[in-house]
Short mmCIF file of N, CA and C in Angstrom, two decimals:
data_model
loop_
_atom_site.label_atom_id
_atom_site.label_comp_id
_atom_site.label_asym_id
_atom_site.label_seq_id
_atom_site.Cartn_x
_atom_site.Cartn_y
_atom_site.Cartn_z
N UNK A 1 94.66 70.55 103.05
CA UNK A 1 94.52 71.17 102.16
C UNK A 1 95.16 70.79 101.09
N UNK A 2 94.69 70.64 99.66
CA UNK A 2 94.61 69.75 98.21
C UNK A 2 95.92 71.21 98.10
N UNK A 3 96.74 70.58 97.87
CA UNK A 3 98.43 71.35 97.20
C UNK A 3 98.30 72.41 96.59
N UNK A 4 97.42 71.84 94.87
CA UNK A 4 96.63 73.02 94.35
C UNK A 4 96.37 74.37 94.86
N UNK A 5 95.16 73.87 95.70
CA UNK A 5 94.20 75.16 96.46
C UNK A 5 95.48 76.48 97.20
N UNK A 6 96.07 75.01 98.35
CA UNK A 6 96.91 76.50 99.17
C UNK A 6 98.12 77.34 98.08
N UNK A 7 98.33 76.98 97.17
CA UNK A 7 99.30 77.15 95.94
C UNK A 7 98.31 78.34 94.93
N UNK A 8 97.08 78.28 95.08
CA UNK A 8 96.33 79.21 94.57
C UNK A 8 96.05 80.47 95.57
N UNK A 9 95.72 79.94 96.80
CA UNK A 9 95.37 80.50 98.08
C UNK A 9 97.14 82.01 97.52
N UNK A 10 97.62 81.25 97.74
CA UNK A 10 99.30 81.77 97.74
C UNK A 10 99.74 82.83 97.29
N UNK A 11 99.70 82.19 95.84
CA UNK A 11 99.43 82.86 94.94
C UNK A 11 98.67 84.61 94.86
N UNK A 12 97.51 84.55 95.20
CA UNK A 12 96.43 85.92 95.46
C UNK A 12 97.09 86.96 96.39
N UNK A 13 97.74 85.71 97.17
CA UNK A 13 98.26 86.32 98.95
C UNK A 13 99.12 87.07 98.31
N UNK A 14 99.63 86.88 97.92
CA UNK A 14 101.40 87.62 97.39
C UNK A 14 101.36 88.78 96.72
N UNK A 15 100.24 89.23 95.88
CA UNK A 15 99.85 90.60 95.25
C UNK A 15 99.98 91.36 96.52
N UNK A 16 99.72 91.01 97.89
CA UNK A 16 99.57 91.65 98.98
C UNK A 16 101.69 92.63 99.26
N UNK A 17 102.16 92.01 98.79
CA UNK A 17 104.28 91.80 98.05
C UNK A 17 104.01 93.40 97.39
N UNK A 18 103.24 93.17 96.46
CA UNK A 18 103.45 94.15 95.63
C UNK A 18 102.08 94.92 95.29
N UNK A 19 101.31 95.36 96.49
CA UNK A 19 100.89 96.62 96.86
C UNK A 19 101.30 96.97 97.93
N UNK A 20 100.83 98.19 97.33
CA UNK A 20 101.79 99.27 98.11
C UNK A 20 101.06 100.19 99.17
N UNK A 21 101.26 101.16 100.16
CA UNK A 21 100.41 100.80 100.94
C UNK A 21 100.96 102.95 101.40
N UNK A 22 100.64 104.12 101.61
CA UNK A 22 100.05 105.08 100.92
C UNK A 22 101.70 106.08 101.91
N UNK A 23 101.95 104.91 102.87
CA UNK A 23 103.39 105.11 103.67
C UNK A 23 104.46 104.34 102.54
N UNK A 24 105.89 104.87 103.89
CA UNK A 24 107.30 104.96 103.04
C UNK A 24 107.66 104.15 104.34
N UNK A 25 108.92 103.23 103.97
CA UNK A 25 109.96 102.58 105.07
C UNK A 25 110.49 103.62 105.37
N UNK A 26 111.20 103.63 105.82
CA UNK A 26 112.38 104.13 106.82
C UNK A 26 113.62 105.12 105.32
N UNK A 27 113.58 103.69 104.98
CA UNK A 27 115.00 104.22 103.40
C UNK A 27 114.30 104.88 102.44
N UNK A 28 112.40 105.35 102.42
CA UNK A 28 112.45 105.70 101.27
C UNK A 28 111.44 105.04 100.10
N UNK A 29 111.07 104.02 100.61
CA UNK A 29 110.10 102.82 99.99
C UNK A 29 108.54 102.69 100.38
N UNK A 30 107.79 102.97 99.86
CA UNK A 30 107.05 102.09 99.06
C UNK A 30 106.50 101.08 100.16
N UNK A 31 105.93 101.17 101.47
CA UNK A 31 105.51 99.68 102.39
C UNK A 31 104.72 99.47 101.60
N UNK A 32 104.66 98.26 101.87
CA UNK A 32 103.73 96.53 101.31
C UNK A 32 102.57 96.94 102.01
N UNK A 33 101.42 96.14 101.66
CA UNK A 33 100.35 96.04 102.66
C UNK A 33 101.60 94.44 103.70
N UNK A 34 101.89 93.56 103.16
CA UNK A 34 102.35 92.87 103.01
C UNK A 34 102.85 93.11 104.69
N UNK A 35 104.40 93.55 104.25
CA UNK A 35 105.05 94.52 105.25
C UNK A 35 104.08 95.09 106.23
N UNK A 36 103.50 95.86 106.42
CA UNK A 36 102.59 96.49 107.05
C UNK A 36 101.47 95.29 108.29
N UNK A 37 101.28 93.66 107.13
CA UNK A 37 100.81 93.34 108.39
C UNK A 37 101.34 92.28 108.70
N UNK A 38 102.87 92.35 108.30
CA UNK A 38 103.47 91.52 109.74
C UNK A 38 104.61 92.55 110.95
N UNK A 39 104.74 94.02 110.52
CA UNK A 39 104.80 94.81 111.59
C UNK A 39 104.29 94.28 112.45
N UNK A 40 103.00 94.45 112.77
CA UNK A 40 101.22 94.31 113.33
C UNK A 40 101.33 93.10 114.17
N UNK A 41 101.51 91.76 112.85
CA UNK A 41 100.89 90.67 114.26
C UNK A 41 102.76 90.36 114.20
N UNK A 42 104.02 91.02 114.31
CA UNK A 42 104.53 91.55 115.02
C UNK A 42 104.75 92.49 116.98
N UNK A 43 103.86 93.13 116.82
CA UNK A 43 103.81 93.66 117.42
C UNK A 43 102.30 92.89 118.87
N UNK A 44 101.78 92.02 117.77
CA UNK A 44 100.42 91.30 118.81
C UNK A 44 101.71 90.49 119.05
N UNK A 45 102.70 90.09 118.94
CA UNK A 45 103.13 89.35 119.27
C UNK A 45 103.68 89.55 120.96
N UNK A 46 104.98 90.77 120.57
CA UNK A 46 105.01 91.12 121.80
C UNK A 46 104.24 91.23 123.00
N UNK A 47 103.28 92.13 122.50
CA UNK A 47 102.22 92.66 123.86
C UNK A 47 101.23 91.08 124.46
N UNK A 48 101.88 89.95 123.79
CA UNK A 48 100.83 89.17 124.40
C UNK A 48 100.85 88.82 126.28
N UNK A 49 101.84 89.56 126.57
CA UNK A 49 101.73 89.55 128.24
C UNK A 49 101.26 90.35 128.69
N UNK A 50 101.25 91.21 127.74
CA UNK A 50 100.34 92.52 128.58
C UNK A 50 98.50 92.52 128.30
N UNK A 51 98.61 91.64 127.50
CA UNK A 51 97.17 90.82 127.47
C UNK A 51 97.19 89.31 127.64
N UNK A 52 97.32 89.05 128.60
CA UNK A 52 97.58 87.47 129.40
C UNK A 52 95.26 86.57 129.38
N UNK A 53 94.96 87.97 129.49
CA UNK A 53 93.38 87.24 129.67
C UNK A 53 92.73 86.59 127.39
N UNK A 54 93.49 87.49 126.64
CA UNK A 54 93.19 87.90 125.38
C UNK A 54 94.09 86.49 124.58
N UNK A 55 92.86 85.55 123.15
CA UNK A 55 93.80 85.16 122.72
C UNK A 55 94.79 85.90 121.67
N UNK A 56 95.80 86.32 122.18
CA UNK A 56 96.76 86.52 120.84
C UNK A 56 97.07 85.58 119.93
N UNK A 57 97.46 84.56 120.21
CA UNK A 57 97.45 83.70 118.89
C UNK A 57 96.06 84.63 117.27
N UNK A 58 94.99 84.68 118.18
CA UNK A 58 93.49 84.42 117.83
C UNK A 58 94.08 85.81 117.09
N UNK A 59 94.39 87.02 117.53
CA UNK A 59 94.41 87.89 116.97
C UNK A 59 95.56 87.67 116.46
N UNK A 60 96.20 87.64 116.04
CA UNK A 60 97.61 87.63 115.37
C UNK A 60 96.82 87.05 114.49
N UNK A 61 96.02 85.94 114.21
CA UNK A 61 95.15 85.39 112.93
C UNK A 61 94.74 86.04 111.87
N UNK A 62 94.15 87.41 112.47
CA UNK A 62 93.50 88.48 112.75
C UNK A 62 93.68 89.16 112.03
N UNK A 63 95.43 89.62 111.78
CA UNK A 63 96.02 90.78 111.68
C UNK A 63 96.62 89.81 110.34
N UNK A 64 96.92 89.15 110.23
CA UNK A 64 97.38 88.28 108.73
C UNK A 64 96.51 88.54 108.15
N UNK A 65 94.74 88.04 108.25
CA UNK A 65 93.78 88.19 107.23
C UNK A 65 93.49 89.57 106.65
N UNK A 66 93.59 90.48 107.49
CA UNK A 66 93.18 91.70 107.95
C UNK A 66 92.43 92.33 107.04
N UNK A 67 93.96 92.29 105.41
CA UNK A 67 94.21 93.18 104.88
C UNK A 67 93.87 92.50 103.13
N UNK A 68 93.73 91.10 103.18
CA UNK A 68 93.25 90.73 102.21
C UNK A 68 92.88 90.92 100.74
N UNK A 69 91.68 91.84 101.46
CA UNK A 69 90.23 92.35 100.11
C UNK A 69 91.65 93.16 99.82
N UNK A 70 92.29 94.14 99.70
CA UNK A 70 93.66 95.09 99.23
C UNK A 70 94.01 94.47 98.29
N UNK A 71 94.41 92.55 97.76
CA UNK A 71 94.29 91.92 96.90
C UNK A 71 93.66 91.90 95.88
N UNK A 72 92.25 92.26 96.09
CA UNK A 72 91.74 92.49 94.67
C UNK A 72 91.85 94.44 95.03
N UNK A 73 91.63 95.21 95.19
CA UNK A 73 91.38 96.42 95.06
C UNK A 73 92.08 96.93 95.37
N UNK A 74 93.64 95.99 95.31
CA UNK A 74 95.09 97.76 96.44
C UNK A 74 94.66 98.12 97.96
N UNK A 75 95.08 99.00 98.29
CA UNK A 75 95.59 99.98 99.57
C UNK A 75 94.92 101.52 99.16
N UNK A 76 93.73 101.24 99.44
CA UNK A 76 93.39 102.77 99.49
C UNK A 76 93.45 103.44 101.61
N UNK A 77 94.08 104.45 100.92
CA UNK A 77 94.23 105.90 102.78
C UNK A 77 93.45 105.88 103.63
N UNK A 78 93.13 104.76 104.40
CA UNK A 78 92.01 105.60 104.77
C UNK A 78 91.12 106.77 105.36
N UNK A 79 91.56 107.93 105.07
CA UNK A 79 91.28 109.21 104.29
C UNK A 79 90.64 109.32 103.02
N UNK A 80 90.96 108.55 102.43
CA UNK A 80 90.57 108.85 101.12
C UNK A 80 89.36 107.01 101.23
N UNK A 81 89.28 106.68 101.83
CA UNK A 81 87.79 105.57 101.65
C UNK A 81 87.27 105.83 101.56
N UNK A 82 86.33 105.44 101.34
CA UNK A 82 85.04 105.61 101.20
C UNK A 82 83.89 104.61 101.31
N UNK A 83 82.76 104.26 101.77
CA UNK A 83 81.96 103.25 102.26
C UNK A 83 81.62 102.49 100.78
N UNK A 84 81.36 102.79 99.44
CA UNK A 84 81.50 102.02 98.39
C UNK A 84 82.80 101.45 98.70
N UNK A 85 84.03 102.17 98.49
CA UNK A 85 84.99 100.76 98.11
C UNK A 85 85.27 100.10 99.50
N UNK A 86 84.23 100.50 100.92
CA UNK A 86 84.74 99.70 101.36
C UNK A 86 83.98 97.97 101.39
N UNK A 87 82.16 98.14 100.82
CA UNK A 87 81.63 97.52 100.08
C UNK A 87 82.27 96.42 99.52
N UNK A 88 83.03 97.12 98.21
CA UNK A 88 83.67 96.87 96.58
C UNK A 88 84.70 95.18 97.45
N UNK A 89 85.85 96.29 98.55
CA UNK A 89 86.90 95.16 99.50
C UNK A 89 85.82 93.94 99.71
N UNK A 90 85.17 94.35 100.27
CA UNK A 90 84.29 93.31 101.23
C UNK A 90 83.68 92.41 100.23
N UNK A 91 82.86 92.65 98.87
CA UNK A 91 82.19 92.39 98.35
C UNK A 91 83.58 90.57 97.80
N UNK A 92 84.29 91.24 97.60
CA UNK A 92 85.68 91.11 96.40
C UNK A 92 86.26 89.25 97.95
N UNK A 93 86.18 90.27 98.85
CA UNK A 93 87.05 89.40 99.32
C UNK A 93 86.52 87.95 99.68
N UNK A 94 84.81 88.72 100.34
CA UNK A 94 84.02 87.75 100.67
C UNK A 94 83.30 86.27 99.96
N UNK A 95 83.67 87.03 98.21
CA UNK A 95 83.00 85.99 97.21
C UNK A 95 84.60 84.77 97.06
N UNK A 96 85.82 85.59 97.57
CA UNK A 96 86.85 84.39 97.58
C UNK A 96 87.00 83.94 98.26
N UNK A 97 86.87 84.13 99.75
CA UNK A 97 86.70 83.90 101.23
C UNK A 97 86.12 81.92 100.69
N UNK A 98 84.87 82.66 100.87
CA UNK A 98 83.47 81.67 100.52
C UNK A 98 84.62 79.82 99.47
N UNK A 99 84.59 80.73 98.54
CA UNK A 99 85.29 79.22 97.68
C UNK A 99 86.61 78.68 98.13
N UNK A 100 87.51 79.57 99.15
CA UNK A 100 88.24 78.17 99.61
C UNK A 100 87.75 77.36 100.57
N UNK A 101 88.41 76.42 100.82
CA UNK A 101 87.70 74.67 101.02
C UNK A 101 87.11 74.83 103.25
N UNK A 102 86.02 74.61 103.21
CA UNK A 102 85.32 75.01 104.40
C UNK A 102 85.34 74.92 105.96
N UNK A 103 86.86 73.88 106.12
CA UNK A 103 86.94 74.54 107.00
C UNK A 103 87.61 75.97 107.60
N UNK A 104 88.37 75.57 106.51
CA UNK A 104 89.67 77.56 105.94
C UNK A 104 88.31 78.61 105.97
N UNK A 105 87.29 78.26 105.53
CA UNK A 105 86.48 79.43 104.74
C UNK A 105 85.99 79.36 105.86
N UNK A 106 85.59 78.77 107.00
CA UNK A 106 84.17 79.00 107.93
C UNK A 106 85.23 79.90 108.46
N UNK A 107 86.65 79.50 109.23
CA UNK A 107 87.34 80.08 110.52
C UNK A 107 87.03 81.64 109.82
N UNK A 108 87.90 81.78 108.16
CA UNK A 108 87.59 82.62 108.07
C UNK A 108 87.61 84.35 108.17
N UNK A 109 86.05 83.25 107.57
CA UNK A 109 84.56 84.70 107.91
C UNK A 109 84.08 85.07 109.42
N UNK A 110 84.15 83.84 110.41
CA UNK A 110 84.00 84.24 111.70
C UNK A 110 84.81 85.50 111.80
N UNK A 111 85.92 84.48 111.57
CA UNK A 111 86.41 86.37 112.68
C UNK A 111 86.65 87.85 111.29
N UNK A 112 86.67 86.99 110.02
CA UNK A 112 86.00 88.83 109.79
C UNK A 112 84.82 89.46 109.95
N UNK A 113 84.12 88.94 110.41
CA UNK A 113 82.84 89.25 110.83
C UNK A 113 83.06 89.80 112.74
N UNK A 114 84.37 88.73 113.37
CA UNK A 114 84.48 89.13 115.02
C UNK A 114 84.94 90.41 114.74
N UNK A 115 86.09 90.38 113.57
CA UNK A 115 86.86 91.49 113.68
C UNK A 115 85.49 93.05 113.13
N UNK A 116 84.66 93.18 113.07
CA UNK A 116 84.02 94.53 111.40
C UNK A 116 83.30 94.56 113.10
N UNK A 117 82.78 93.20 114.07
CA UNK A 117 81.91 93.86 114.71
C UNK A 117 82.65 94.80 116.47
N UNK A 118 83.74 93.92 116.03
CA UNK A 118 84.73 95.11 116.90
C UNK A 118 84.39 95.17 118.53
N UNK A 119 83.56 93.69 119.32
CA UNK A 119 82.85 93.52 120.21
C UNK A 119 83.84 92.69 121.51
N UNK A 120 84.68 92.16 120.58
CA UNK A 120 85.79 91.17 122.05
C UNK A 120 87.17 91.73 121.84
N UNK A 121 87.70 90.84 123.10
CA UNK A 121 88.96 92.03 123.30
C UNK A 121 89.73 91.68 121.46
N UNK A 122 90.05 90.29 121.66
CA UNK A 122 90.81 90.57 120.51
C UNK A 122 90.54 90.98 119.17
N UNK A 123 88.74 91.12 119.29
CA UNK A 123 88.59 91.49 118.10
C UNK A 123 89.30 93.83 117.92
N UNK A 124 89.14 94.13 119.40
CA UNK A 124 89.46 95.60 120.11
C UNK A 124 91.36 95.68 119.65
N UNK A 125 91.36 94.55 120.61
CA UNK A 125 93.35 94.43 120.20
C UNK A 125 93.18 94.05 118.90
N UNK A 126 93.20 93.94 117.64
CA UNK A 126 93.29 93.74 116.66
C UNK A 126 93.97 94.83 116.33
N UNK A 127 92.78 95.73 115.54
CA UNK A 127 91.91 97.51 115.75
C UNK A 127 93.03 98.35 116.01
N UNK A 128 93.25 97.71 117.56
CA UNK A 128 94.03 98.33 117.57
C UNK A 128 95.85 98.52 116.96
N UNK A 129 96.14 97.75 117.57
CA UNK A 129 97.51 97.13 116.46
C UNK A 129 97.81 97.79 115.32
N UNK A 130 96.37 97.39 114.49
CA UNK A 130 96.51 98.00 113.06
C UNK A 130 96.45 99.46 113.00
N UNK A 131 95.65 99.94 113.92
CA UNK A 131 95.97 102.07 113.96
C UNK A 131 97.37 102.48 114.90
N UNK A 132 97.56 101.94 115.48
CA UNK A 132 99.12 102.35 115.73
C UNK A 132 100.00 102.34 115.04
N UNK A 133 100.41 100.59 114.12
CA UNK A 133 101.69 100.25 112.55
C UNK A 133 101.48 101.04 112.19
N UNK A 134 100.35 102.05 111.46
CA UNK A 134 100.24 102.85 110.79
C UNK A 134 101.16 103.71 110.94
N UNK A 135 100.97 104.27 112.44
CA UNK A 135 101.20 105.82 113.07
C UNK A 135 102.48 105.57 113.45
N UNK A 136 103.29 104.03 113.76
CA UNK A 136 104.42 104.08 114.15
C UNK A 136 105.44 103.75 112.59
N UNK A 137 104.92 103.73 111.70
CA UNK A 137 105.10 103.41 110.27
C UNK A 137 105.67 104.44 110.33
N UNK A 138 104.63 105.62 110.13
CA UNK A 138 105.01 107.29 109.56
C UNK A 138 106.00 107.76 110.41
N UNK A 139 105.73 107.28 111.93
CA UNK A 139 106.98 107.90 112.20
C UNK A 139 108.42 107.42 111.65
N UNK A 140 108.45 106.44 111.74
CA UNK A 140 109.44 105.96 111.28
C UNK A 140 110.07 106.50 110.01
N UNK A 141 108.70 106.76 108.67
CA UNK A 141 110.04 107.33 107.72
C UNK A 141 109.96 109.05 108.08
N UNK A 142 110.54 109.37 106.52
CA UNK A 142 110.75 110.43 106.00
C UNK A 142 110.06 111.34 106.30
N UNK A 143 110.39 112.07 107.05
CA UNK A 143 108.51 113.29 107.15
C UNK A 143 108.28 114.09 105.22
N UNK A 144 109.47 113.68 105.39
CA UNK A 144 109.03 115.11 104.03
C UNK A 144 108.16 113.88 103.14
N UNK A 145 108.02 112.68 103.57
CA UNK A 145 106.63 111.76 102.42
C UNK A 145 105.75 111.84 102.91
N UNK A 146 105.16 113.68 104.31
CA UNK A 146 104.43 113.26 104.98
C UNK A 146 103.14 113.97 104.16
N UNK A 147 101.89 113.82 103.49
CA UNK A 147 100.84 115.26 103.21
C UNK A 147 101.06 115.42 104.69
N UNK A 148 100.23 117.31 103.62
CA UNK A 148 100.39 118.16 105.34
C UNK A 148 99.18 117.32 105.76
N UNK A 149 98.04 116.93 105.76
CA UNK A 149 96.93 116.44 106.89
C UNK A 149 97.42 115.69 108.09
N UNK A 150 98.25 114.64 107.72
CA UNK A 150 99.15 113.61 107.64
C UNK A 150 99.69 113.99 109.50
N UNK A 151 100.19 115.53 109.83
CA UNK A 151 100.50 115.87 110.34
C UNK A 151 99.38 115.01 111.55
N UNK A 152 98.63 116.06 111.96
CA UNK A 152 97.16 116.25 112.53
C UNK A 152 96.99 115.34 112.68
N UNK A 153 96.54 114.43 110.87
CA UNK A 153 96.70 112.54 111.83
C UNK A 153 97.33 111.89 112.59
N UNK A 154 98.53 112.31 111.83
CA UNK A 154 99.49 111.63 113.19
C UNK A 154 99.44 111.74 115.10
N UNK A 155 98.98 112.37 114.67
CA UNK A 155 99.42 113.12 115.92
C UNK A 155 97.68 112.55 117.16
N UNK A 156 96.63 112.08 116.18
CA UNK A 156 95.16 111.60 117.31
C UNK A 156 94.71 110.35 116.09
N UNK A 157 95.06 110.04 115.01
CA UNK A 157 94.42 108.96 114.56
C UNK A 157 94.99 107.75 115.32
N UNK A 158 93.19 106.81 115.94
CA UNK A 158 93.47 105.26 116.15
C UNK A 158 93.07 105.34 117.96
N UNK A 159 93.47 107.42 118.31
CA UNK A 159 93.27 107.27 119.75
C UNK A 159 91.86 106.49 120.00
N UNK A 160 90.94 106.45 119.43
CA UNK A 160 88.87 105.48 119.79
C UNK A 160 88.97 104.49 119.85
N UNK A 161 90.29 103.60 119.03
CA UNK A 161 90.88 102.55 119.04
C UNK A 161 91.75 101.82 120.18
N UNK A 162 92.23 103.25 120.53
CA UNK A 162 93.06 102.23 122.29
C UNK A 162 92.43 102.67 123.50
N UNK A 163 90.93 103.16 123.21
CA UNK A 163 90.58 103.53 124.51
C UNK A 163 90.07 102.85 125.39
N UNK A 164 90.30 101.48 124.99
CA UNK A 164 89.75 100.16 125.65
C UNK A 164 90.61 99.46 126.52
N UNK A 165 92.41 100.73 126.38
CA UNK A 165 92.68 99.30 127.55
C UNK A 165 94.56 101.13 127.83
N UNK A 166 94.31 100.71 128.74
CA UNK A 166 95.79 101.14 129.67
C UNK A 166 96.83 101.38 128.75
N UNK A 167 96.80 100.49 128.80
CA UNK A 167 98.57 99.99 128.08
C UNK A 167 98.00 100.83 126.58
N UNK A 168 97.20 100.35 126.21
CA UNK A 168 98.10 100.51 124.71
C UNK A 168 97.14 102.26 124.49
N UNK A 169 96.53 103.00 125.26
CA UNK A 169 96.65 104.24 125.57
C UNK A 169 97.68 105.04 126.43
N UNK A 170 98.77 104.13 126.69
CA UNK A 170 99.86 104.93 127.03
C UNK A 170 100.93 103.76 125.91
N UNK A 171 100.78 103.87 124.83
CA UNK A 171 101.18 102.53 123.97
C UNK A 171 101.62 104.48 123.21
N UNK A 172 100.07 104.42 122.51
CA UNK A 172 99.79 105.35 121.96
C UNK A 172 99.91 106.75 122.27
N UNK A 173 99.76 106.78 124.11
CA UNK A 173 101.07 107.99 123.97
C UNK A 173 102.20 108.26 123.32
N UNK A 174 103.51 107.47 123.91
CA UNK A 174 104.78 107.30 123.66
C UNK A 174 104.63 107.82 122.08
N UNK A 175 103.73 107.11 121.03
CA UNK A 175 103.76 107.55 119.41
C UNK A 175 103.21 108.86 119.39
N UNK A 176 102.58 109.02 119.93
CA UNK A 176 102.23 110.56 120.06
C UNK A 176 103.89 111.56 120.54
N UNK A 177 104.12 111.29 121.58
CA UNK A 177 105.64 112.01 121.89
C UNK A 177 106.22 111.87 120.46
N UNK A 178 106.29 110.73 119.97
CA UNK A 178 107.73 110.88 118.78
C UNK A 178 107.10 111.72 117.37
N UNK A 179 106.06 110.86 117.39
CA UNK A 179 104.89 111.95 116.08
C UNK A 179 105.70 113.42 116.56
N UNK A 180 105.50 114.71 117.88
CA UNK A 180 105.10 115.94 118.49
C UNK A 180 106.57 115.98 117.77
N UNK A 181 107.76 114.94 118.05
CA UNK A 181 109.47 115.75 117.94
C UNK A 181 109.49 115.34 116.54
N UNK A 182 109.15 114.30 116.31
CA UNK A 182 109.47 114.31 114.69
C UNK A 182 109.48 115.94 114.19
N UNK A 183 107.93 116.45 114.07
CA UNK A 183 106.95 116.93 113.60
C UNK A 183 108.05 118.41 114.61
N UNK A 184 108.42 118.48 114.91
CA UNK A 184 109.16 119.59 115.81
C UNK A 184 110.61 119.71 115.06
N UNK A 185 111.05 118.50 115.52
CA UNK A 185 112.63 119.03 114.34
C UNK A 185 112.96 119.21 113.17
N UNK A 186 111.80 118.53 112.93
CA UNK A 186 111.66 119.06 111.45
C UNK A 186 111.48 120.65 110.63
N UNK A 187 110.42 120.57 111.41
CA UNK A 187 110.75 122.59 111.45
C UNK A 187 111.61 123.36 112.48
N UNK A 188 111.97 123.20 113.20
CA UNK A 188 113.78 123.39 112.93
C UNK A 188 114.61 123.33 112.93
N UNK A 189 114.68 122.66 111.22
CA UNK A 189 115.47 121.88 110.64
C UNK A 189 115.37 123.22 109.20
#
């Protein structure tokens, strides 16, 4: 890839460092989209042995690029995101991806299509990790940063995304236990 094109791509992607998500870090700062992607990629790295039949390097590539559209639109929490929001993000993202050099544009478009279809094992793993990371981060953050609807959402969010995997169901159950303990501890304070 020519150096100027790489720098242009990184300049756009850098926006995700400043694009905040709805969730907070343990110290009370809004989490960035880039931080979410990093933590999810780290999860995929550590889950390699749980899915020996999956191409976990592909899963990590999916995770790395999955929120690039938010460099154009910002992050809209899942409970507020509309179909119109998703269409706008997709249109802006795909327009940008198509401007990339051919081998990279082709790979990214292929990955985005696979992720959207959620039919392959890798796409299912990516989406489960994406959902679980969000719940884990909520459990790590101070419960005072949660809005009322998140109490129930943190108990149920992503259940459908992990249904295909015994391991991920077990992970989801451990996350749920952490959520319920956090809620109970907050009630006792």
